[in-house]
CSV table of C-alpha atoms in Angstrom, one decimal:
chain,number,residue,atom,x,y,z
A,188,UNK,CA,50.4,163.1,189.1
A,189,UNK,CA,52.2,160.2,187.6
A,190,UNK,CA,55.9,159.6,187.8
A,191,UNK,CA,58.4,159.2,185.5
A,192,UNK,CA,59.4,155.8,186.8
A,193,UNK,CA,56.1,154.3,185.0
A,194,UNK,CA,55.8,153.8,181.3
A,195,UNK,CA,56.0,152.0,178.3
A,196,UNK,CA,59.2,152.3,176.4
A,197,UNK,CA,58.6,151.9,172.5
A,198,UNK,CA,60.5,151.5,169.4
A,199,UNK,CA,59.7,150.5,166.3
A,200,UNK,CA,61.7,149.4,163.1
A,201,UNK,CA,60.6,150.4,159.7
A,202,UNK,CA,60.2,150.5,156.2
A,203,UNK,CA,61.8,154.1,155.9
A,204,UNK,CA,61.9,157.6,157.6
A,205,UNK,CA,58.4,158.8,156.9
A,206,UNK,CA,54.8,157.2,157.1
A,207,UNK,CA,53.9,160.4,155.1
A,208,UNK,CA,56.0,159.0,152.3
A,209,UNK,CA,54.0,155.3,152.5
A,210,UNK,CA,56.7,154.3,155.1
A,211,UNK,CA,55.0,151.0,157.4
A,212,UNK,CA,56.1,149.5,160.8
A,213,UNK,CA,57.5,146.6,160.0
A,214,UNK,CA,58.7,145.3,164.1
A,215,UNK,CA,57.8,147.0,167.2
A,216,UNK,CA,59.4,145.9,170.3
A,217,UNK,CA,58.0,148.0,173.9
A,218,UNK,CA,59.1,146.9,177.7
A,219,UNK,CA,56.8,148.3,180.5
A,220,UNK,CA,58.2,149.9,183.7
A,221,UNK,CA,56.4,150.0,186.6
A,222,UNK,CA,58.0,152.2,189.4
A,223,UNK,CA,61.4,151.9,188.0
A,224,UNK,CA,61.1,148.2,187.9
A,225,UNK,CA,60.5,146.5,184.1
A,226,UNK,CA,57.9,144.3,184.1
A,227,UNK,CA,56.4,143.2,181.2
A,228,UNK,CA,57.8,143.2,177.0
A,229,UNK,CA,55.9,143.2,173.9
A,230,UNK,CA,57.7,142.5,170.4
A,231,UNK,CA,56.1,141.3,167.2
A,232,UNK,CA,57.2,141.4,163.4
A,233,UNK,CA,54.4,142.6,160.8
A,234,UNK,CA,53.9,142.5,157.5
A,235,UNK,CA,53.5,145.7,155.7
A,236,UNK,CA,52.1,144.4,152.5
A,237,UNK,CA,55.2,144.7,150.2
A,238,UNK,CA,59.0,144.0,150.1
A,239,UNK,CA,61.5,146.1,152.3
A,240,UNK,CA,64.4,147.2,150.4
A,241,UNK,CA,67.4,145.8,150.7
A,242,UNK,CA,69.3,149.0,153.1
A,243,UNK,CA,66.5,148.4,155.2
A,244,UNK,CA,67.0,144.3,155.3
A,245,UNK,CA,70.5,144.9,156.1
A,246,UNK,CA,70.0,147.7,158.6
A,247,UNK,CA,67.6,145.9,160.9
A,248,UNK,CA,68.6,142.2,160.1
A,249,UNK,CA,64.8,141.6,159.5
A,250,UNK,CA,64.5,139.9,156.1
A,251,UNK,CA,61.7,139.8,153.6
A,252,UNK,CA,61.4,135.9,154.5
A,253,UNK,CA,60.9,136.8,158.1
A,254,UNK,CA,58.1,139.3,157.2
A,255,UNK,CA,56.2,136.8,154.6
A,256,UNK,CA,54.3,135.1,157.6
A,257,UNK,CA,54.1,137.8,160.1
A,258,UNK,CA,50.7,139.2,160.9
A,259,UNK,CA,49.5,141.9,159.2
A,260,UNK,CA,50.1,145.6,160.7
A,261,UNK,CA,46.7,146.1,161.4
A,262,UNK,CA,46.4,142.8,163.9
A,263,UNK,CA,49.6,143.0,165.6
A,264,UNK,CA,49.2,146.7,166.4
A,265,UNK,CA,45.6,146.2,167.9
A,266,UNK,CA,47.1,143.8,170.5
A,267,UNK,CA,50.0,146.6,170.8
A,268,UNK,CA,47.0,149.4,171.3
A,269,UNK,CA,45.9,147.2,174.1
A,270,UNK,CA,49.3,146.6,175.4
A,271,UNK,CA,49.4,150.7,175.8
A,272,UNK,CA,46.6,150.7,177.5
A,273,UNK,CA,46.5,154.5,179.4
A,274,UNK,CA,50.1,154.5,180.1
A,275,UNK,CA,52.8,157.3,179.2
A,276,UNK,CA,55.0,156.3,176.2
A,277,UNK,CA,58.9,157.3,176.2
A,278,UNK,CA,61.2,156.0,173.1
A,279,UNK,CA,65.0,157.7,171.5
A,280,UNK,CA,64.2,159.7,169.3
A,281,UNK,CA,60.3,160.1,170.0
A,282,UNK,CA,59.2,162.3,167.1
A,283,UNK,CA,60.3,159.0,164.8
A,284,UNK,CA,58.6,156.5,166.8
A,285,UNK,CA,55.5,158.8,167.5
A,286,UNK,CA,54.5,159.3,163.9
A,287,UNK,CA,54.7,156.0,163.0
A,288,UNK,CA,52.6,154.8,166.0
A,289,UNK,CA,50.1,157.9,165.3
A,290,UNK,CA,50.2,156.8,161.6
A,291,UNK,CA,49.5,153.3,161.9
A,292,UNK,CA,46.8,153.1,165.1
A,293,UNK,CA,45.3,156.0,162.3
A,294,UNK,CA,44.3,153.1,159.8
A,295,UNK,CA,43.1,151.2,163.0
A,296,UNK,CA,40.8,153.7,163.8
A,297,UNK,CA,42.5,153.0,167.4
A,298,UNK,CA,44.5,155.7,169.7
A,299,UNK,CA,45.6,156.1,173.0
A,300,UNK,CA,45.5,158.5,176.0
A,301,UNK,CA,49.1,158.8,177.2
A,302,UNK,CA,51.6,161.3,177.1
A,303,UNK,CA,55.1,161.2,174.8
A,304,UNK,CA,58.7,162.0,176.4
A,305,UNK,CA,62.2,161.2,174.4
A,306,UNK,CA,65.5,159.9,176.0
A,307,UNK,CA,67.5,161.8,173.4
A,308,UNK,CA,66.1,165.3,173.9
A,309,UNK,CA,66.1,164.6,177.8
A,310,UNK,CA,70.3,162.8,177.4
A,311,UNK,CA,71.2,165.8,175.7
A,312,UNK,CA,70.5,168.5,179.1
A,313,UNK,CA,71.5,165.6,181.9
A,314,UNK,CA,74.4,164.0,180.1
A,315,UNK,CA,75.6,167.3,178.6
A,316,UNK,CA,79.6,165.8,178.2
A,317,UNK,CA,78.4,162.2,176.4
A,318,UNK,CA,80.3,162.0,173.6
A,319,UNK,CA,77.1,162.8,171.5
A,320,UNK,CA,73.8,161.1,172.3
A,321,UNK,CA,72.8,158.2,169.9
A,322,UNK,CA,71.6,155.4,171.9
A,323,UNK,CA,74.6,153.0,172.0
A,324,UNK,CA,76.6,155.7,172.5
A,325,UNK,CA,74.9,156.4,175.8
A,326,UNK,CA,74.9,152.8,176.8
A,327,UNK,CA,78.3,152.7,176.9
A,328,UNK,CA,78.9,156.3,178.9
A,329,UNK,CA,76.3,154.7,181.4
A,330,UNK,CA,78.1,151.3,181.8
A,331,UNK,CA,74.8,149.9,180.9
A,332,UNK,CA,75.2,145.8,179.6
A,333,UNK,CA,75.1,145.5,176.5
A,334,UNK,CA,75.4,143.1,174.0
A,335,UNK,CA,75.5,145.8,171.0
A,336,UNK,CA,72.5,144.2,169.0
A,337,UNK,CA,70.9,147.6,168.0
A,338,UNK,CA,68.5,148.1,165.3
A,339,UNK,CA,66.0,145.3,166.7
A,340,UNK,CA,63.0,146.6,168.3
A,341,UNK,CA,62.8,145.2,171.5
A,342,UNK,CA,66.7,145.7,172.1
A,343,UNK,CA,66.6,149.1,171.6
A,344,UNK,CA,63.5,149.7,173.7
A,345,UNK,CA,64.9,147.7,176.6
A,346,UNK,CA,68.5,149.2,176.2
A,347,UNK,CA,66.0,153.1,175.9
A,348,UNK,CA,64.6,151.6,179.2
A,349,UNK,CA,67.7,151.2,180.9
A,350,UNK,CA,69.1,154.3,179.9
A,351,UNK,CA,66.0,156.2,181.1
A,352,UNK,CA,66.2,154.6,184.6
A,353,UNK,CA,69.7,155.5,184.7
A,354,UNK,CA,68.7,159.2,183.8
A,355,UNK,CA,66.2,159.4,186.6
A,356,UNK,CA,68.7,157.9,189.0
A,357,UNK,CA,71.1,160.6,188.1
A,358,UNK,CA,68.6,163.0,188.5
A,359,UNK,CA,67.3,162.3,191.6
A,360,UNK,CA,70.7,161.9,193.2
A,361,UNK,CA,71.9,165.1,191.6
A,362,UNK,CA,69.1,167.3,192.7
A,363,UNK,CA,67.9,165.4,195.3
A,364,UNK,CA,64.9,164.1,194.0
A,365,UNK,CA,62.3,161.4,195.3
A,366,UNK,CA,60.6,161.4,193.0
A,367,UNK,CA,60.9,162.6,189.1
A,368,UNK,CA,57.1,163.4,187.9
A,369,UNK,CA,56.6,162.5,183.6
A,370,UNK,CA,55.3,166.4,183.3
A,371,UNK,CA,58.6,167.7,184.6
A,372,UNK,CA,60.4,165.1,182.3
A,373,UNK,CA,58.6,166.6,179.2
A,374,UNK,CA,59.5,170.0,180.6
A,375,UNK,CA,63.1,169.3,180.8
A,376,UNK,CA,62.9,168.3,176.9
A,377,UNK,CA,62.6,171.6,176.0
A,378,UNK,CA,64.3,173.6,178.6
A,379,UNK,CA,67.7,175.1,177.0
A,380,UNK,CA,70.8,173.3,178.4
A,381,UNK,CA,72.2,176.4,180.1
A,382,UNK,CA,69.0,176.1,182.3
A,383,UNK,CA,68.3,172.6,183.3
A,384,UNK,CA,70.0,172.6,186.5
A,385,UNK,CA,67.3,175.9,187.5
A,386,UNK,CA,64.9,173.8,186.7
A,387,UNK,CA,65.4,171.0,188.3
A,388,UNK,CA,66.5,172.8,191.5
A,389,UNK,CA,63.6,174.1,192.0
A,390,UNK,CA,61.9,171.1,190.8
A,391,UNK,CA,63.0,170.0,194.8
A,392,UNK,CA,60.9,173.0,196.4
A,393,UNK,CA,57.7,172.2,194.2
């Protein structure tokens, strides 16, 4: 059974909300933990084949002169497939991140074997009195360094990786846990906040 302690933490920074509306990556940025230790990073711009608008240049601080000699989307996220390998994949927000990796490993004909969890679902049952749940916003209620450059891709996944390690250090401490298995993780994202602490009780007697 693998453990949530082991994982690639992804996010990506885009042309828009929605692949399904012609959205394209246009950074990814991933670090890999390996029993709660991070080990490896992975960031790359791409081009997406046209100009970002200008919200979007602004949002993310990634220009259209920084994209114009990038690798294309296909290259950069067949090295990322391979980066993946058979690991789980956590990122803030997951169903964001998720269809744009389904979505462009799709016109790779590439995809991959892990599972998905999300920080934010997963913040909102163990930090139940954060202020609200936006990444920064945990960073801060988690005294996690930070140097408040958000909106870059490997930032937010290593400040996403930080905040999960702090999560399953809460949770093991909390509920006297060893260790925190990825299924009961993706459990927890959908268990109603009134009965997290049931679950991970008797998450100790398993």
């Amino acid at each position: 059974m693998s453990n949530a302690d082991s994982l690639v933490v992804l996010d990506f920074e885009t042309t828009g909300l929605s692949p399904d509306q012609g959205d394209r990556a246009i950074e990814i940025g991933a670090v890999r933990i390996e029993q709660g230790q991070v080990t490896e990073h992975f960031q790359a711009l791409m081009n997406p084949g046209r100009r970002v608008a200008p919200f979007i240049e602004n949002y993310t601080g990634i220009s259209n002169a920084m994209l114009k000699d990038a690798q294309p989307c296909a290259d950069v996220m067949a090295d990322f497939a391979e980066f993946i390998g058979d690991s789980n994949l956590l990122a803030h927000n997951a169903s964001f991140d998720k269809r744009f990796l389904d979505a462009e490993l799709t016109r790779i004909n590439r995809a991959y074997s892990g599972q998905f969890s999300c920080s934010l679902l997963v913040s909102r049952r163990v930090f139940q009195a954060a202020p609200n749940h936006k990444l920064g916003t945990l960073v801060d209620y988690c005294d996690i360094e930070s140097t408040g450059d958000f909106h870059r891709a490997l930032y937010d996944s290593q400040m996403t990786a930080q905040l999960w390690l702090a999560i399953l250090a809460d949770i093991r401490t909390t509920y006297r846990l060893t260790e925190v298995p990825f299924a009961l993780m993706q459990r927890l994202c959908k268990t109603p906040k009134k009965s997290v602490a049931r679950l991970l009780g008797a998450a100790l007697h398993d």
